[in-house]
Coordinates of C-alpha atoms and ligand atoms in Angstrom, one line a residue:
X1 CA -0.1 -0.1 0.1
X2 CA 1.7 3.1 -0.6
X3 CA 0.4 6.1 1.9
X4 CA -0.2 9.7 0.9
X5 CA -1.0 11.7 3.9
X6 CA -2.9 15.5 2.9
X7 CA -3.2 17.9 5.1
X8 CA -6.9 18.1 4.2
X9 CA -9.9 16.6 2.4
X10 CA -9.1 19.0 -0.5
X11 CA -5.8 18.7 -0.9
X12 CA -7.0 14.6 -0.2
X13 CA -9.6 15.3 -3.5
X14 CA -6.4 17.1 -5.3
X15 CA -3.6 14.5 -5.6
X16 CA -7.0 11.3 -5.8
X17 CA -8.1 13.7 -8.9
X18 CA -4.3 13.7 -9.7
X19 CA -3.6 10.1 -10.0
X20 CA -7.4 9.9 -11.9
X21 CA -6.1 11.4 -14.8
X22 CA -2.9 9.8 -14.7
X23 CA -5.1 6.2 -15.2
X24 CA -6.6 8.5 -18.1
X25 CA -3.5 9.0 -19.7
X26 CA -2.7 5.4 -19.6
X27 CA -6.3 3.9 -20.9
X28 CA -8.2 4.1 -18.0
X29 CA -12.1 3.7 -19.5
X30 CA -14.0 2.9 -16.5
X31 CA -14.8 4.2 -12.5
X32 CA -15.6 2.7 -9.5
X33 CA -17.3 5.5 -7.6
X34 CA -18.3 5.8 -4.5
X35 CA -20.9 7.7 -2.2
X36 CA -20.7 9.5 1.3
X37 CA -18.7 12.6 2.6
X38 CA -15.2 11.9 1.4
X39 CA -15.2 12.0 -2.0
X40 CA -16.8 14.8 -2.3
X41 CA -14.0 17.1 -2.6
X42 CA -12.6 14.2 -5.3
X43 CA -16.1 15.8 -7.3
X44 CA -15.7 18.7 -7.3
X45 CA -11.5 19.3 -8.3
X46 CA -13.3 16.7 -11.4
X47 CA -16.3 19.1 -12.0
X48 CA -13.9 22.1 -11.7
X49 CA -12.1 21.0 -14.5
X50 CA -12.2 20.7 -18.1
X51 CA -12.1 17.3 -18.3
X52 CA -14.4 16.0 -20.5
X53 CA -15.7 12.1 -19.1
X54 CA -17.7 11.7 -22.0
X55 CA -16.2 9.2 -23.5
X56 CA -16.0 7.4 -19.3
X57 CA -18.0 4.6 -17.8
X58 CA -18.8 4.7 -14.6
X59 CA -19.7 1.4 -12.1
X60 CA -21.2 2.8 -8.0
X61 CA -20.3 0.9 -5.4
X62 CA -23.5 0.8 -3.8
X63 CA -27.3 1.9 -2.8
X64 CA -29.9 1.3 0.0
X65 CA -32.5 -1.2 -1.1
X66 CA -36.2 0.6 -1.7
X67 CA -34.1 4.1 -2.8
X68 CA -33.9 5.3 -6.1
X69 CA -32.6 8.2 -8.1
X70 CA -35.7 10.4 -7.1
X71 CA -35.5 10.1 -3.8
X72 CA -32.9 12.5 -1.7
X73 CA -31.1 10.3 0.1
X74 CA -30.4 8.1 -2.1
X75 CA -27.2 7.0 -4.1
X76 CA -27.9 7.6 -7.3
X77 CA -28.8 11.0 -6.0
X78 CA -26.1 11.8 -4.9
X79 CA -24.2 10.9 -7.6
X80 CA -26.6 12.6 -10.5
X81 CA -25.6 15.9 -8.5
X82 CA -22.0 15.8 -7.1
X83 CA -20.8 14.7 -10.5
X84 CA -22.6 13.2 -13.6
X85 CA -25.1 16.2 -13.6
X86 CA -22.2 18.3 -14.6
X87 CA -19.4 16.2 -16.5
X88 CA -21.5 13.5 -18.4
X89 CA -19.9 10.2 -18.6
X90 CA -20.6 7.9 -21.4
X91 CA -22.8 5.4 -19.3
X92 CA -23.3 5.1 -14.9
X93 CA -23.8 1.9 -13.6
X94 CA -25.3 2.1 -9.8
X95 CA -27.2 -0.9 -8.2
X96 CA -31.2 -0.5 -8.4
X97 CA -32.3 -0.1 -4.8
X98 CA -36.2 -0.1 -6.5
X99 CA -35.4 -3.5 -8.2
X100 CA -38.4 -5.9 -7.6
X101 CA -36.3 -9.3 -7.3
X102 CA -33.7 -7.8 -5.5
X103 CA -31.7 -11.7 -6.0
X104 CA -32.2 -10.5 -10.2
X105 CA -30.3 -7.0 -9.3
X106 CA -27.3 -8.5 -8.3
X107 CA -27.0 -11.0 -11.1
X108 CA -27.8 -8.3 -13.2
X109 CA -24.8 -5.9 -11.6
X110 CA -22.1 -8.5 -11.3
X111 CA -22.7 -9.1 -14.8
X112 CA -22.5 -5.1 -15.4
X113 CA -18.8 -5.2 -13.6
X114 CA -18.6 -8.9 -15.8
X115 CA -18.8 -6.3 -18.9
X116 CA -16.7 -3.3 -17.7
X117 CA -14.2 -4.0 -15.3
X118 CA -13.1 -1.2 -12.9
X119 CA -10.0 0.4 -13.9
X120 CA -9.0 3.0 -11.1
X121 CA -11.8 2.3 -7.5
X122 CA -12.6 4.7 -5.2
X123 CA -13.3 3.5 -1.8
X124 CA -14.3 5.0 1.4
X125 CA -14.2 3.3 4.8
X126 CA -16.9 3.0 7.1
X127 CA -15.8 3.7 11.5
X128 CA -16.1 -0.7 11.0
X129 CA -13.9 -0.8 8.1
X130 CA -16.5 -1.8 5.8
X131 CA -15.8 -0.9 2.0
X132 CA -18.9 0.0 -0.5
X133 CA -21.7 -1.8 2.4
X134 CA -19.4 -5.3 3.0
X135 CA -20.0 -5.2 6.8
X136 CA -17.3 -6.7 9.5
X137 CA -17.5 -10.4 8.4
X138 CA -18.7 -10.2 5.0
X139 CA -16.5 -12.4 2.5
X140 CA -13.0 -11.4 1.0
X141 CA -14.4 -13.7 -2.7
X142 CA -18.2 -11.8 -1.9
X143 CA -19.6 -10.6 -5.0
X144 CA -23.2 -8.1 -5.5
X145 CA -25.3 -8.8 -2.8
X146 CA -28.5 -7.8 -0.2
X147 CA -26.3 -6.5 3.2
X148 CA -27.5 -6.0 6.4
X149 CA -26.4 -2.3 8.0
X150 CA -25.1 -2.8 11.3
X151 CA -26.1 -0.7 13.8
X152 CA -22.9 2.0 13.8
X153 CA -23.6 2.7 10.3
X154 CA -26.5 3.0 10.5
X155 CA -25.8 5.9 12.9
X156 CA -23.1 7.0 10.8
X157 CA -25.5 7.6 8.2
X158 CA -28.4 9.5 10.0
X159 CA -26.9 12.3 9.3
X160 CA -28.6 12.6 5.8
X161 CA -31.5 11.4 6.7
X162 CA -34.6 13.4 9.1
X163 CA -35.0 10.4 11.6
X164 CA -32.6 7.3 12.6
X165 CA -36.2 5.2 11.6
X166 CA -35.6 6.8 7.7
X167 CA -32.5 5.1 7.0
X168 CA -32.9 1.8 5.2
X169 CA -31.4 -1.4 7.5
X170 CA -30.3 -3.5 4.4
X171 CA -29.0 -2.3 0.8
X172 CA -26.9 -4.4 -2.3
X173 CA -23.7 -4.3 -2.5
X174 CA -21.0 -4.8 -4.4
X175 CA -18.5 -7.8 -3.4
X176 CA -15.2 -8.1 -2.2
X177 CA -14.2 -10.4 -4.1
X178 CA -15.1 -7.2 -7.0
X179 CA -14.3 -4.9 -5.2
X180 CA -10.7 -6.7 -5.2
X181 CA -10.7 -7.5 -9.0
X182 CA -10.5 -3.5 -10.1
X183 CA -6.8 -2.6 -11.4
X184 CA -6.5 0.1 -9.3
X185 CA -7.4 1.3 -6.0
X186 CA -7.6 4.6 -4.3
X187 CA -8.9 4.4 -1.2
X188 CA -9.3 8.0 0.8
X189 CA -10.4 8.7 4.5
X190 CA -10.7 12.3 6.2
X191 CA -11.1 12.5 9.9
X192 CA -10.0 11.6 13.2
X193 CA -13.1 9.1 13.7
X194 CA -11.4 7.2 10.6
X195 CA -8.6 7.7 12.0
X196 CA -9.5 3.4 13.9
X197 CA -10.4 1.6 10.7
X198 CA -7.3 3.8 9.5
X199 CA -5.0 2.1 11.4
X200 CA -6.3 -1.5 11.7
X201 CA -6.7 -1.5 7.8
X202 CA -2.9 -0.8 7.2
X203 CA -1.1 -2.2 10.5
X204 CA -3.4 -4.9 11.6
X205 CA -4.1 -8.2 10.9
X206 CA -5.7 -9.0 7.3
X207 CA -9.0 -10.2 8.7
X208 CA -13.0 -10.0 7.7
X209 CA -13.9 -8.3 11.0
X210 CA -12.8 -5.6 9.4
X211 CA -13.3 -5.9 5.5
X212 CA -10.8 -3.0 4.2
X213 CA -7.8 -4.8 5.7
X214 CA -7.8 -7.1 2.1
X215 CA -6.6 -4.6 0.3
X216 CA -3.1 -5.6 2.4
X217 CA -3.5 -7.9 0.3
X218 CA -3.9 -6.0 -3.2
X219 CA -1.5 -4.5 -5.5
X220 CA -1.7 -1.6 -6.4
X221 CA -3.8 0.9 -3.4
X222 CA -3.1 4.2 -2.4
X223 CA -4.0 5.4 0.8
X224 CA -5.3 9.0 0.5
X225 CA -5.2 9.8 5.1
X226 CA -5.7 13.3 6.1
X227 CA -3.4 14.3 9.1
X228 CA -6.6 13.0 11.5
X229 CA -7.0 9.7 9.6
X230 CA -3.4 9.5 10.1
X231 CA -3.4 10.3 13.9
X232 CA -3.6 5.8 15.3
X233 CA -0.4 4.8 12.7
Ligands
LIG1 C1 -21.3 4.4 3.3 C2 -21.3 4.0 1.6 C3 -19.4 3.3 2.1 C4 -18.3 5.0 2.1 C5 -19.2 4.8 3.5 C6 -18.2 6.3 4.8 O1 -21.6 4.0 3.9 N1 -21.1 2.6 1.7 O2 -19.0 3.3 0.4 O3 -17.6 4.5 2.8 O4 -20.7 5.5 4.4 O5 -18.9 7.6 4.7 P1 -18.4 8.4 4.5 O6 -17.8 9.1 3.8 O7 -19.1 9.8 5.0 O8 -17.4 8.9 5.5

């Protein structure tokens, strides 16, 4: 793992954007994208730039079950507002949280991933070490599935909802096996609240109990962290 320490989230977003540009110059065509507050500074850099993404494809990590593009809290809506409405891509994929047959939707999403192998995957990290919505205990070989969110994740994400009862308790998430097949992975983390997970991810044992620790097994991972997130290293 290459660790890049930055002053703050803004600098982190700039650094991640530089890496994406380098990747695109070398031929990257598919970006794996993430939601949450962490990649917001990256998406701000992308939208402020004069780079054309209209030949690029994006494949997002996850979506809440029960929410779709017209719901303000859906990840599809987040991506449209923060990136796609301002910077059109050729194709953008996000799991359909409103699919009537969720099993079929997981299969469809695995087919999407298989036909659009991710060149550069952007990741955030949950306070419990989750990546995507792969919570502690998730299989390292996992493909797309419906997952139960932990109390820690529901509490961390309730800030986007009026009340905690409104936070969906399940989500569709790309699996860890699929994430690990991305050619390059850029994980970003900012703030003290991420320091424990970052320390375990980098210095701890590789264990399903800290899903992000699997990244120690990947040969091209860049971790971009600010001082607070690096404070327990
Ligand atoms: C959610 C998302 C993750 C994200 C995590 C951290 O659980 N599914 O992809 O990394 O939140 O979010 P934040 O960046 O807001 O801290």
